[in-house]
Structure formats: C-alpha cells, structure tokens
CSV table of C-alpha atoms in Angstrom, one decimal:
chain,number,residue,atom,x,y,z
Z,1,UNK,CA,-18.1,-34.7,-26.0
Z,2,UNK,CA,-16.0,-37.3,-24.2
Z,3,UNK,CA,-13.8,-36.0,-20.9
Z,4,UNK,CA,-10.5,-36.3,-23.1
Z,5,UNK,CA,-11.9,-34.2,-25.6
Z,6,UNK,CA,-13.2,-31.5,-23.3
Z,7,UNK,CA,-9.8,-31.0,-21.6
Z,8,UNK,CA,-7.8,-30.6,-25.0
Z,9,UNK,CA,-10.1,-27.6,-25.3
Z,10,UNK,CA,-9.3,-26.2,-22.3
Z,11,UNK,CA,-6.8,-23.7,-22.0
Z,12,UNK,CA,-3.3,-24.5,-21.3
Z,13,UNK,CA,-2.8,-20.8,-19.8
Z,14,UNK,CA,-4.9,-19.3,-17.1
Z,15,UNK,CA,-5.2,-16.3,-15.1
Z,16,UNK,CA,-6.3,-15.3,-11.4
Z,17,UNK,CA,-9.9,-14.0,-12.3
Z,18,UNK,CA,-10.6,-14.2,-8.5
Z,19,UNK,CA,-7.7,-12.1,-7.5
Z,20,UNK,CA,-8.5,-9.8,-10.8
Z,21,UNK,CA,-11.9,-9.2,-9.8
Z,22,UNK,CA,-11.0,-8.5,-6.0
Z,23,UNK,CA,-8.8,-5.5,-7.5
Z,24,UNK,CA,-11.1,-4.1,-9.7
Z,25,UNK,CA,-13.9,-4.3,-7.3
Z,26,UNK,CA,-11.6,-2.4,-4.9
Z,27,UNK,CA,-10.5,0.2,-7.2
Z,28,UNK,CA,-14.4,0.5,-8.5
Z,29,UNK,CA,-15.6,1.1,-4.8
Z,30,UNK,CA,-12.5,3.9,-4.2
Z,31,UNK,CA,-13.9,5.8,-7.6
Z,32,UNK,CA,-17.3,6.2,-6.0
Z,33,UNK,CA,-15.8,6.7,-2.9
Z,34,UNK,CA,-13.8,9.2,-3.8
Z,35,UNK,CA,-16.0,11.3,-6.0
Z,36,UNK,CA,-18.5,11.1,-3.2
Z,37,UNK,CA,-16.1,12.4,-0.5
Z,38,UNK,CA,-14.6,15.1,-2.7
Z,39,UNK,CA,-17.6,16.9,-4.4
Z,40,UNK,CA,-17.8,19.7,-2.1
Z,41,UNK,CA,-14.3,20.2,-1.5
Z,42,UNK,CA,-13.5,20.0,-5.4
Z,43,UNK,CA,-16.3,22.7,-5.6
Z,44,UNK,CA,-15.0,24.7,-3.2
Z,45,UNK,CA,-11.3,24.8,-4.2
Z,46,UNK,CA,-10.2,28.3,-6.0
Z,47,UNK,CA,-8.3,25.7,-8.6
Z,48,UNK,CA,-11.0,23.7,-9.7
Z,49,UNK,CA,-14.8,24.4,-9.1
Z,50,UNK,CA,-15.8,21.6,-10.9
Z,51,UNK,CA,-17.2,18.9,-8.5
Z,52,UNK,CA,-15.7,16.0,-10.8
Z,53,UNK,CA,-12.2,17.3,-10.5
Z,54,UNK,CA,-11.3,14.0,-8.6
Z,55,UNK,CA,-13.5,11.8,-10.3
Z,56,UNK,CA,-11.4,12.6,-13.3
Z,57,UNK,CA,-8.0,12.7,-12.1
Z,58,UNK,CA,-8.8,9.1,-10.2
Z,59,UNK,CA,-10.2,7.8,-13.3
Z,60,UNK,CA,-6.8,8.7,-15.2
Z,61,UNK,CA,-4.7,7.0,-12.4
Z,62,UNK,CA,-6.7,4.0,-12.5
Z,63,UNK,CA,-6.4,4.3,-16.8
Z,64,UNK,CA,-2.5,4.6,-16.2
Z,65,UNK,CA,-2.2,2.2,-13.8
Z,66,UNK,CA,-3.9,-0.4,-16.0
Z,67,UNK,CA,-1.5,0.6,-18.7
Z,68,UNK,CA,1.4,0.1,-16.3
Z,69,UNK,CA,0.0,-3.3,-15.1
Z,70,UNK,CA,-0.5,-4.9,-18.8
Z,71,UNK,CA,3.4,-3.8,-19.0
Z,72,UNK,CA,4.8,-5.1,-16.1
Z,73,UNK,CA,2.8,-8.1,-16.5
Z,74,UNK,CA,4.9,-8.7,-19.6
Z,75,UNK,CA,7.9,-9.0,-17.6
Z,76,UNK,CA,8.8,-12.5,-16.4
Z,77,UNK,CA,9.6,-12.8,-12.6
Z,78,UNK,CA,12.9,-13.2,-13.3
Z,79,UNK,CA,13.3,-10.0,-15.0
Z,80,UNK,CA,11.7,-8.0,-11.9
Z,81,UNK,CA,14.5,-10.1,-10.0
Z,82,UNK,CA,17.6,-8.6,-12.2
Z,83,UNK,CA,16.2,-5.1,-12.0
Z,84,UNK,CA,15.1,-5.3,-8.2
Z,85,UNK,CA,19.0,-3.9,-7.0
Z,86,UNK,CA,18.6,-0.9,-9.6
Z,87,UNK,CA,14.8,-0.3,-9.0
Z,88,UNK,CA,15.7,-0.1,-5.4
Z,89,UNK,CA,18.8,2.7,-6.6
Z,90,UNK,CA,16.2,4.3,-8.2
Z,91,UNK,CA,13.9,4.7,-5.5
Z,92,UNK,CA,16.4,6.2,-3.1
Z,93,UNK,CA,17.8,8.8,-5.8
Z,94,UNK,CA,14.3,9.9,-5.8
Z,95,UNK,CA,13.8,10.2,-1.9
Z,96,UNK,CA,16.8,12.1,-1.4
Z,97,UNK,CA,15.6,14.3,-4.9
Z,98,UNK,CA,11.8,15.0,-3.1
Z,99,UNK,CA,14.3,16.5,-0.3
Z,100,UNK,CA,16.2,19.2,-2.4
Z,101,UNK,CA,14.6,22.5,-2.0
Z,102,UNK,CA,13.0,24.1,-5.2
Z,103,UNK,CA,12.7,20.4,-6.4
Z,104,UNK,CA,10.0,18.3,-3.7
Z,105,UNK,CA,7.1,19.7,-3.2
Z,106,UNK,CA,5.6,20.9,-0.1
Z,107,UNK,CA,2.0,19.8,1.2
Z,108,UNK,CA,0.9,20.8,4.6
Z,109,UNK,CA,4.4,20.9,5.9
Z,110,UNK,CA,5.8,17.5,4.5
Z,111,UNK,CA,8.3,17.6,1.5
Z,112,UNK,CA,6.9,14.1,0.0
Z,113,UNK,CA,5.9,15.0,-3.9
Z,114,UNK,CA,7.9,15.7,-6.9
Z,115,UNK,CA,6.0,17.7,-9.7
Z,116,UNK,CA,5.8,16.2,-12.7
Z,117,UNK,CA,3.7,19.1,-13.8
Z,118,UNK,CA,0.7,17.1,-14.9
Z,119,UNK,CA,0.4,15.3,-11.5
Z,120,UNK,CA,2.8,14.9,-8.2
Z,121,UNK,CA,5.0,11.5,-7.8
Z,122,UNK,CA,5.3,10.4,-4.2
Z,123,UNK,CA,8.3,8.4,-4.1
Z,124,UNK,CA,7.6,6.7,-0.9
Z,125,UNK,CA,4.9,4.8,-2.8
Z,126,UNK,CA,7.2,3.5,-5.4
Z,127,UNK,CA,9.4,3.0,-2.7
Z,128,UNK,CA,6.8,0.6,-1.1
Z,129,UNK,CA,7.2,-2.0,-4.1
Z,130,UNK,CA,11.0,-1.6,-4.9
Z,131,UNK,CA,10.8,-2.7,-1.1
Z,132,UNK,CA,9.4,-5.9,-2.0
Z,133,UNK,CA,11.1,-6.7,-4.7
Z,134,UNK,CA,14.8,-5.6,-3.0
Z,135,UNK,CA,14.0,-7.5,0.1
Z,136,UNK,CA,12.9,-10.8,-1.8
Z,137,UNK,CA,15.9,-10.9,-3.6
Z,138,UNK,CA,18.3,-9.6,-1.1
Z,139,UNK,CA,16.8,-12.8,0.9
Z,140,UNK,CA,17.3,-15.5,-1.8
Z,141,UNK,CA,20.9,-13.8,-2.3
Z,142,UNK,CA,21.8,-14.5,1.4
Z,143,UNK,CA,19.8,-17.7,1.9
Z,144,UNK,CA,23.0,-19.9,2.8
Z,145,UNK,CA,24.1,-17.2,5.6
Z,146,UNK,CA,20.6,-16.5,6.6
Z,147,UNK,CA,21.8,-17.5,10.3
Z,148,UNK,CA,24.7,-14.9,10.8
Z,149,UNK,CA,23.8,-12.0,12.0
Z,150,UNK,CA,26.6,-9.7,10.9
Z,151,UNK,CA,26.6,-11.1,7.1
Z,152,UNK,CA,22.8,-11.6,6.7
Z,153,UNK,CA,20.7,-8.9,9.0
Z,154,UNK,CA,23.0,-6.2,9.6
Z,155,UNK,CA,23.7,-5.4,6.0
Z,156,UNK,CA,19.6,-5.1,5.4
Z,157,UNK,CA,19.6,-3.0,8.3
Z,158,UNK,CA,21.8,-0.6,7.4
Z,159,UNK,CA,19.9,-0.2,4.1
Z,160,UNK,CA,16.8,0.1,5.6
Z,161,UNK,CA,18.2,2.4,8.2
Z,162,UNK,CA,19.1,5.0,5.0
Z,163,UNK,CA,16.0,4.8,3.6
Z,164,UNK,CA,14.1,5.0,7.3
Z,165,UNK,CA,16.4,8.5,7.4
Z,166,UNK,CA,15.1,10.0,4.6
Z,167,UNK,CA,11.5,9.0,5.0
Z,168,UNK,CA,11.9,10.8,8.4
Z,169,UNK,CA,13.4,13.7,6.7
Z,170,UNK,CA,10.3,14.1,4.6
Z,171,UNK,CA,8.6,13.4,7.4
Z,172,UNK,CA,6.5,10.5,6.5
Z,173,UNK,CA,6.4,8.3,9.2
Z,174,UNK,CA,3.4,5.9,7.9
Z,175,UNK,CA,5.9,5.0,4.6
Z,176,UNK,CA,8.7,4.3,7.3
Z,177,UNK,CA,6.8,2.0,9.1
Z,178,UNK,CA,5.6,0.2,6.3
Z,179,UNK,CA,8.8,-0.2,4.5
Z,180,UNK,CA,10.4,-1.7,7.2
Z,181,UNK,CA,7.3,-4.2,8.5
Z,182,UNK,CA,7.9,-5.3,4.5
Z,183,UNK,CA,11.5,-5.8,5.0
Z,184,UNK,CA,11.4,-7.5,8.0
Z,185,UNK,CA,8.5,-9.7,7.2
Z,186,UNK,CA,10.5,-11.1,3.8
Z,187,UNK,CA,13.5,-11.9,5.7
Z,188,UNK,CA,11.3,-13.6,8.3
Z,189,UNK,CA,9.4,-15.7,5.8
Z,190,UNK,CA,12.7,-16.1,4.0
Z,191,UNK,CA,14.1,-18.1,7.1
Z,192,UNK,CA,16.3,-16.0,8.5
Z,193,UNK,CA,17.4,-16.3,11.9
Z,194,UNK,CA,14.5,-16.3,14.5
Z,195,UNK,CA,16.7,-15.3,17.2
Z,196,UNK,CA,17.2,-11.6,15.3
Z,197,UNK,CA,13.5,-11.3,15.4
Z,198,UNK,CA,13.1,-12.0,19.1
Z,199,UNK,CA,15.3,-9.3,19.8
Z,200,UNK,CA,13.7,-7.1,17.0
Z,201,UNK,CA,10.4,-7.5,19.1
Z,202,UNK,CA,12.3,-6.0,22.3
Z,203,UNK,CA,14.2,-3.3,19.8
Z,204,UNK,CA,11.5,-1.6,17.4
Z,205,UNK,CA,9.3,-0.8,20.2
Z,206,UNK,CA,12.2,1.1,22.1
Z,207,UNK,CA,13.1,2.5,18.6
Z,208,UNK,CA,9.4,3.4,18.2
Z,209,UNK,CA,8.9,5.4,21.3
Z,210,UNK,CA,12.0,7.2,21.1
Z,211,UNK,CA,11.1,8.6,17.5
Z,212,UNK,CA,7.8,9.6,19.1
Z,213,UNK,CA,9.6,11.3,21.9
Z,214,UNK,CA,12.0,13.0,19.8
Z,215,UNK,CA,9.5,15.0,17.8
Z,216,UNK,CA,6.4,17.3,19.1
Z,217,UNK,CA,4.4,16.8,16.3
Z,218,UNK,CA,4.5,13.0,16.7
Z,219,UNK,CA,3.8,13.6,20.3
Z,220,UNK,CA,0.9,15.4,19.9
Z,221,UNK,CA,-0.3,12.5,17.2
Z,222,UNK,CA,-0.3,10.2,19.4
Z,223,UNK,CA,-1.5,11.8,22.5
Z,224,UNK,CA,-4.3,13.2,20.4
Z,225,UNK,CA,-4.9,9.5,19.4
Z,226,UNK,CA,-5.4,8.6,23.1
Z,227,UNK,CA,-7.9,10.8,23.6
Z,228,UNK,CA,-9.2,12.8,20.7
Z,229,UNK,CA,-12.0,14.5,23.1
Z,230,UNK,CA,-10.0,16.3,25.5
Z,231,UNK,CA,-9.3,18.7,22.6
Z,232,UNK,CA,-11.9,18.1,20.0
Z,233,UNK,CA,-10.7,21.6,18.2
Z,234,UNK,CA,-7.2,20.8,18.1
Z,235,UNK,CA,-4.9,18.0,18.0
Z,236,UNK,CA,-8.1,15.5,18.2
Z,237,UNK,CA,-10.5,17.2,15.6
Z,238,UNK,CA,-9.5,15.0,12.8
Z,239,UNK,CA,-9.9,11.8,14.9
Z,240,UNK,CA,-13.0,12.9,16.4
Z,241,UNK,CA,-15.0,13.7,13.0
Z,242,UNK,CA,-13.9,10.5,12.1
Z,243,UNK,CA,-15.9,8.6,14.8
Z,244,UNK,CA,-18.6,10.7,14.1
Z,245,UNK,CA,-18.5,9.9,11.1
Z,246,UNK,CA,-18.6,6.0,12.1
Z,247,UNK,CA,-21.2,6.7,14.3
Z,248,UNK,CA,-23.5,8.2,11.9
Z,249,UNK,CA,-23.2,5.4,9.8
Z,250,UNK,CA,-24.6,2.4,12.2
Z,251,UNK,CA,-25.1,-0.7,10.6
Z,252,UNK,CA,-26.3,0.1,6.6
Z,253,UNK,CA,-25.3,4.1,6.6
Z,254,UNK,CA,-26.7,7.4,5.4
Z,255,UNK,CA,-26.5,6.5,1.6
Z,256,UNK,CA,-24.4,7.0,-1.1
Z,257,UNK,CA,-23.9,10.8,-1.0
Z,258,UNK,CA,-25.2,11.5,2.3
Z,259,UNK,CA,-22.3,12.0,4.7
Z,260,UNK,CA,-21.8,15.5,6.6
Z,261,UNK,CA,-18.4,14.8,7.8
Z,262,UNK,CA,-17.3,15.3,4.5
Z,263,UNK,CA,-18.5,18.7,3.9
Z,264,UNK,CA,-15.6,20.8,5.2
Z,265,UNK,CA,-15.7,19.0,9.1
Z,266,UNK,CA,-13.5,15.7,8.5
Z,267,UNK,CA,-10.1,16.6,6.7
Z,268,UNK,CA,-8.8,14.2,3.8
Z,269,UNK,CA,-12.1,12.7,3.5
Z,270,UNK,CA,-10.7,11.8,0.0
Z,271,UNK,CA,-7.4,10.4,0.9
Z,272,UNK,CA,-6.3,9.1,4.6
Z,273,UNK,CA,-9.7,9.2,6.0
Z,274,UNK,CA,-11.8,7.6,3.5
Z,275,UNK,CA,-13.0,4.8,5.1
Z,276,UNK,CA,-14.8,7.1,7.5
Z,277,UNK,CA,-16.8,8.6,5.1
Z,278,UNK,CA,-17.7,4.7,3.8
Z,279,UNK,CA,-18.8,3.9,7.0
Z,280,UNK,CA,-20.8,7.0,7.3
Z,281,UNK,CA,-22.4,6.4,4.1
Z,282,UNK,CA,-22.6,2.5,3.8
Z,283,UNK,CA,-22.6,2.0,7.3
Z,284,UNK,CA,-20.7,-1.1,9.3
Z,285,UNK,CA,-22.2,-3.3,5.8
Z,286,UNK,CA,-19.9,-1.1,3.6
Z,287,UNK,CA,-17.1,-1.6,5.9
Z,288,UNK,CA,-17.3,-5.2,6.3
Z,289,UNK,CA,-17.2,-5.4,2.7
Z,290,UNK,CA,-14.2,-3.5,2.2
Z,291,UNK,CA,-12.5,-5.0,4.6
Z,292,UNK,CA,-13.5,-8.2,3.3
Z,293,UNK,CA,-12.6,-7.8,-0.4
Z,294,UNK,CA,-9.0,-6.5,0.9
Z,295,UNK,CA,-8.5,-9.9,3.2
Z,296,UNK,CA,-9.4,-11.7,0.4
Z,297,UNK,CA,-6.7,-10.1,-1.8
Z,298,UNK,CA,-4.3,-10.5,0.8
Z,299,UNK,CA,-5.0,-14.5,1.2
Z,300,UNK,CA,-5.1,-14.5,-2.2
Z,301,UNK,CA,-1.7,-13.1,-2.5
Z,302,UNK,CA,0.0,-15.0,0.3
Z,303,UNK,CA,-1.6,-18.8,-1.3
Z,304,UNK,CA,0.3,-17.5,-4.9
Z,305,UNK,CA,3.1,-17.3,-2.8
Z,306,UNK,CA,3.0,-20.3,-1.4
Z,307,UNK,CA,2.4,-22.0,-4.7
Z,308,UNK,CA,5.5,-20.3,-6.2
Z,309,UNK,CA,7.3,-21.6,-2.9
Z,310,UNK,CA,6.2,-25.3,-3.0
Z,311,UNK,CA,7.7,-24.9,-6.9
Z,312,UNK,CA,11.0,-23.8,-5.8
Z,313,UNK,CA,10.6,-20.7,-6.6
Z,314,UNK,CA,12.0,-18.5,-3.6
Z,315,UNK,CA,12.0,-15.1,-5.2
Z,316,UNK,CA,8.5,-15.2,-6.8
Z,317,UNK,CA,7.3,-16.7,-3.5
Z,318,UNK,CA,8.7,-13.8,-1.0
Z,319,UNK,CA,7.4,-11.2,-3.7
Z,320,UNK,CA,4.0,-12.5,-3.6
Z,321,UNK,CA,3.7,-12.5,0.3
Z,322,UNK,CA,5.7,-9.4,0.6
Z,323,UNK,CA,3.1,-7.4,-1.3
Z,324,UNK,CA,0.4,-9.7,0.9
Z,325,UNK,CA,2.4,-7.9,3.9
Z,326,UNK,CA,2.2,-4.6,2.3
Z,327,UNK,CA,-1.5,-4.6,1.1
Z,328,UNK,CA,-2.5,-6.1,4.4
Z,329,UNK,CA,-0.3,-4.2,6.9
Z,330,UNK,CA,-1.3,-0.9,5.3
Z,331,UNK,CA,-4.6,-1.3,4.9
Z,332,UNK,CA,-4.7,-2.6,8.9
Z,333,UNK,CA,-2.9,1.0,9.8
Z,334,UNK,CA,-5.2,3.0,7.7
Z,335,UNK,CA,-8.6,1.4,8.8
Z,336,UNK,CA,-7.0,1.3,12.5
Z,337,UNK,CA,-6.1,4.8,12.4
Z,338,UNK,CA,-9.8,5.8,10.8
Z,339,UNK,CA,-11.4,3.6,13.5
Z,340,UNK,CA,-9.3,5.5,16.8
Z,341,UNK,CA,-7.1,2.4,16.8
Z,342,UNK,CA,-3.7,4.0,15.9
Z,343,UNK,CA,-2.1,7.1,15.8
Z,344,UNK,CA,-2.8,9.5,12.8
Z,345,UNK,CA,0.0,8.2,10.0
Z,346,UNK,CA,-1.1,9.8,6.8
Z,347,UNK,CA,-1.2,6.7,4.9
Z,348,UNK,CA,-3.7,5.8,2.3
Z,349,UNK,CA,-5.9,2.8,2.0
Z,350,UNK,CA,-4.5,0.7,-0.7
Z,351,UNK,CA,-6.7,0.6,-4.0
Z,352,UNK,CA,-9.2,3.0,-2.9
Z,353,UNK,CA,-7.9,6.4,-1.7
Z,354,UNK,CA,-7.2,9.0,-4.3
Z,355,UNK,CA,-3.8,9.7,-5.1
Z,356,UNK,CA,-2.2,9.0,-8.7
Z,357,UNK,CA,1.0,7.0,-6.9
Z,358,UNK,CA,-0.7,4.5,-4.9
Z,359,UNK,CA,-3.2,3.7,-7.7
Z,360,UNK,CA,-0.5,3.0,-10.4
Z,361,UNK,CA,1.9,0.9,-7.9
Z,362,UNK,CA,-1.0,-1.2,-6.2
Z,363,UNK,CA,-2.1,-1.8,-10.1
Z,364,UNK,CA,1.3,-2.8,-10.9
Z,365,UNK,CA,1.7,-4.9,-7.8
Z,366,UNK,CA,-1.4,-6.8,-9.1
Z,367,UNK,CA,0.1,-7.7,-12.4
Z,368,UNK,CA,3.0,-9.1,-10.9
Z,369,UNK,CA,1.1,-11.5,-8.5
Z,370,UNK,CA,-0.8,-12.1,-11.7
Z,371,UNK,CA,2.9,-13.2,-13.5
Z,372,UNK,CA,3.5,-15.2,-10.8
Z,373,UNK,CA,0.5,-16.9,-10.6
Z,374,UNK,CA,0.9,-17.2,-14.4
Z,375,UNK,CA,3.8,-18.9,-14.6
Z,376,UNK,CA,2.7,-20.7,-11.3
Z,377,UNK,CA,0.4,-22.3,-13.7
Z,378,UNK,CA,2.4,-22.7,-16.7
Z,379,UNK,CA,5.6,-24.6,-14.8
Z,380,UNK,CA,2.6,-27.0,-13.3
Z,381,UNK,CA,1.8,-28.3,-16.7
Z,382,UNK,CA,5.5,-28.6,-17.6
Z,383,UNK,CA,5.5,-25.6,-20.2
Z,384,UNK,CA,8.1,-22.9,-19.8
Z,385,UNK,CA,7.4,-19.8,-17.8
C-alpha cells in the first residue's frame, strides 16, 4: 500500500490518548489507594461496617464522572463560553445555599456540603471549574482594556472577593486560595497589565497574613505546621503522623495494604492525607510515579492550550491552561501539606482522593480538555470544529 493510500485510511479526527491514559491511571491508582487507606475506617464505622464501603462509593463516583465527562465532551467549546457566566452564578448561588442553617451540612465544624440524600455535594469543587470558565471568558471579553486597572482588574477582583468571602464563611481556606490562583493566573496568561500583578505580589502576602492573624484556628494550623513535634498530640498530630508515614515508606514502601498509620493514627487518610499513605505503602517510588503523572497531565493541558492559542482560539486556550493551573496548584498544595512544606489546607489530591464532587468535576475537566484538543485537530485539518 502506498503512503498516499495509507493516509487516506488514517482517521480524520483523533483524541489525545496520552492525556486520557494519564487521567485513567490517576483514577485507578486513587481507587486502589482509597480502598487501602479506608478499610479500617469503613469497618469501624457505626454506619457501614463494610470494608468495601469507600471502594464502592469511589467506584460509583468514577462511573458518574465518566458519564458526566462523555456528556461534557459533546458540548462545543463555544457552548461552554456562552454558559460560563451562568454557571458561575449557579456556583455563587450554591455557595450561598450551603451557608443557610438546615440546608448546608456541617462536618468537623465546617459548613461545606449540601446533602442530596444519596451523596453530599461540595459547591466549592464545582466552583473551581466554573472559575476557570468564567475567568477565561472574562479575560477574552476584556482583552481590549486589559491594561486598565479600573475596567479590567478591579471588576474581577470584586467578583472574586464575593466568592472568597463566601468560602471563608464556610470556612474553606484551601478552595479560596485555589480559586483566586486560578482567576489571577488566567488574567496573567491573558495578557493583562503586568504592573497589576507586580502589585499583587506585595498585596496578596499581606492579605494572607491578615487572614491568618484574624482567625485562631488558622493561626494554630500555621504554627502547628512550622513545628509539629512541639505538640504531636495536639495541633501537630496530623502532620507528625503524615511524616511518620513517609519515613516508614522509605524507597519502595512497606507494601500495598501494609500501612500502620491508616489504622486510626492518621486522620483523613483516604481524603486529604492520601499521599502520606501512598508514601508509606509504595514508598518514594510510588510518590514519584504519582507526581510524574500529575506533572504530565498539567504539561499536556498547557500544551493543548498553547496549540489553541496558536490557532487564535483565546477562550479555549485560557480554559485549557486554567485547568492546568487548577490541577497543578491544588496538587502542589496537597502534596506540600502532606510533606510538611505547607500548612494544613483541607484540600484533596485531584483524581486520587476520595470524594464525589471532586472526582466528577475532575472527569468533566478532562472531557473539556479533550474537546479543546479535538477541535484543535479538526481545525488543523480544515474541518469545522
């Protein structure tokens, strides 16, 4: 068969197989590790008494996420752009709803969830994706006045201020930090005035310090993170046991299922501190594999955005790069918290940690990335998106 004939049989439209496999590998590793980290907790629970409780729920969340992703992939990127302001308003409404007593569900002193009977919805997880879409659309709409502080930057700052206030009332400092990072990184990637961002480098640390000093529980988290061994049975309890888990794991780990720290020593082992269990059971090698997969995902998302930018698709480019910022930044915070580099934030590890809202939203974000890449490939061949 000639080269011309071979080309005629080549598919006109392809999908990003590498991105899909990386996401699938992360979900698979997460499913196995959530099961391993939660067996003791599930068996001891007065509500479940089943070792597979979290495994089954995580599996259901992944299936729902896959279905949601398939549906999301059908939506053209221009459709996401039209919906972005409305989705953002829905996100704000949900953040308001969760603060209403009797509607928002309180867990461990934080009001972050809406009970849907079958599972709990966490609006802040949805808001991360909505923030990506809204900030990308806003940046495109304001591109002609991006150099003006009052017309470009201040309106977005006001909107993010409202969202930030709602998140701090829950309180959810971790989501607050991630969503602000998403919004302002997208503005920066969109070419807004660099002088504004230089000013932010001064203002934001001062604002963060003020938030920490204004709250006793945030202050305890910061001081506990700086020296967890000064109070290993109090404010440094979580971090000290996370560090013990990493220490036990050494290079290759104690073996899958062999963690001791998950046996009621390390709180939230299957959610916020899943990486510590990975470090204990799979060792440095396992941690390196997970971090490499996340880095690969982030790099590929950024490249998809770069391709869209070259094809003069600014909204698609900013959405893809915004998702890269979101997944990369949240992963960095979670891993940093687990390793004692950052204070405890209450953020899950994308694609891996237990949680319905997070898993479903992560799957939808993958579908949007694949859609952007799909349209890039079609347009590069002269086909309609």
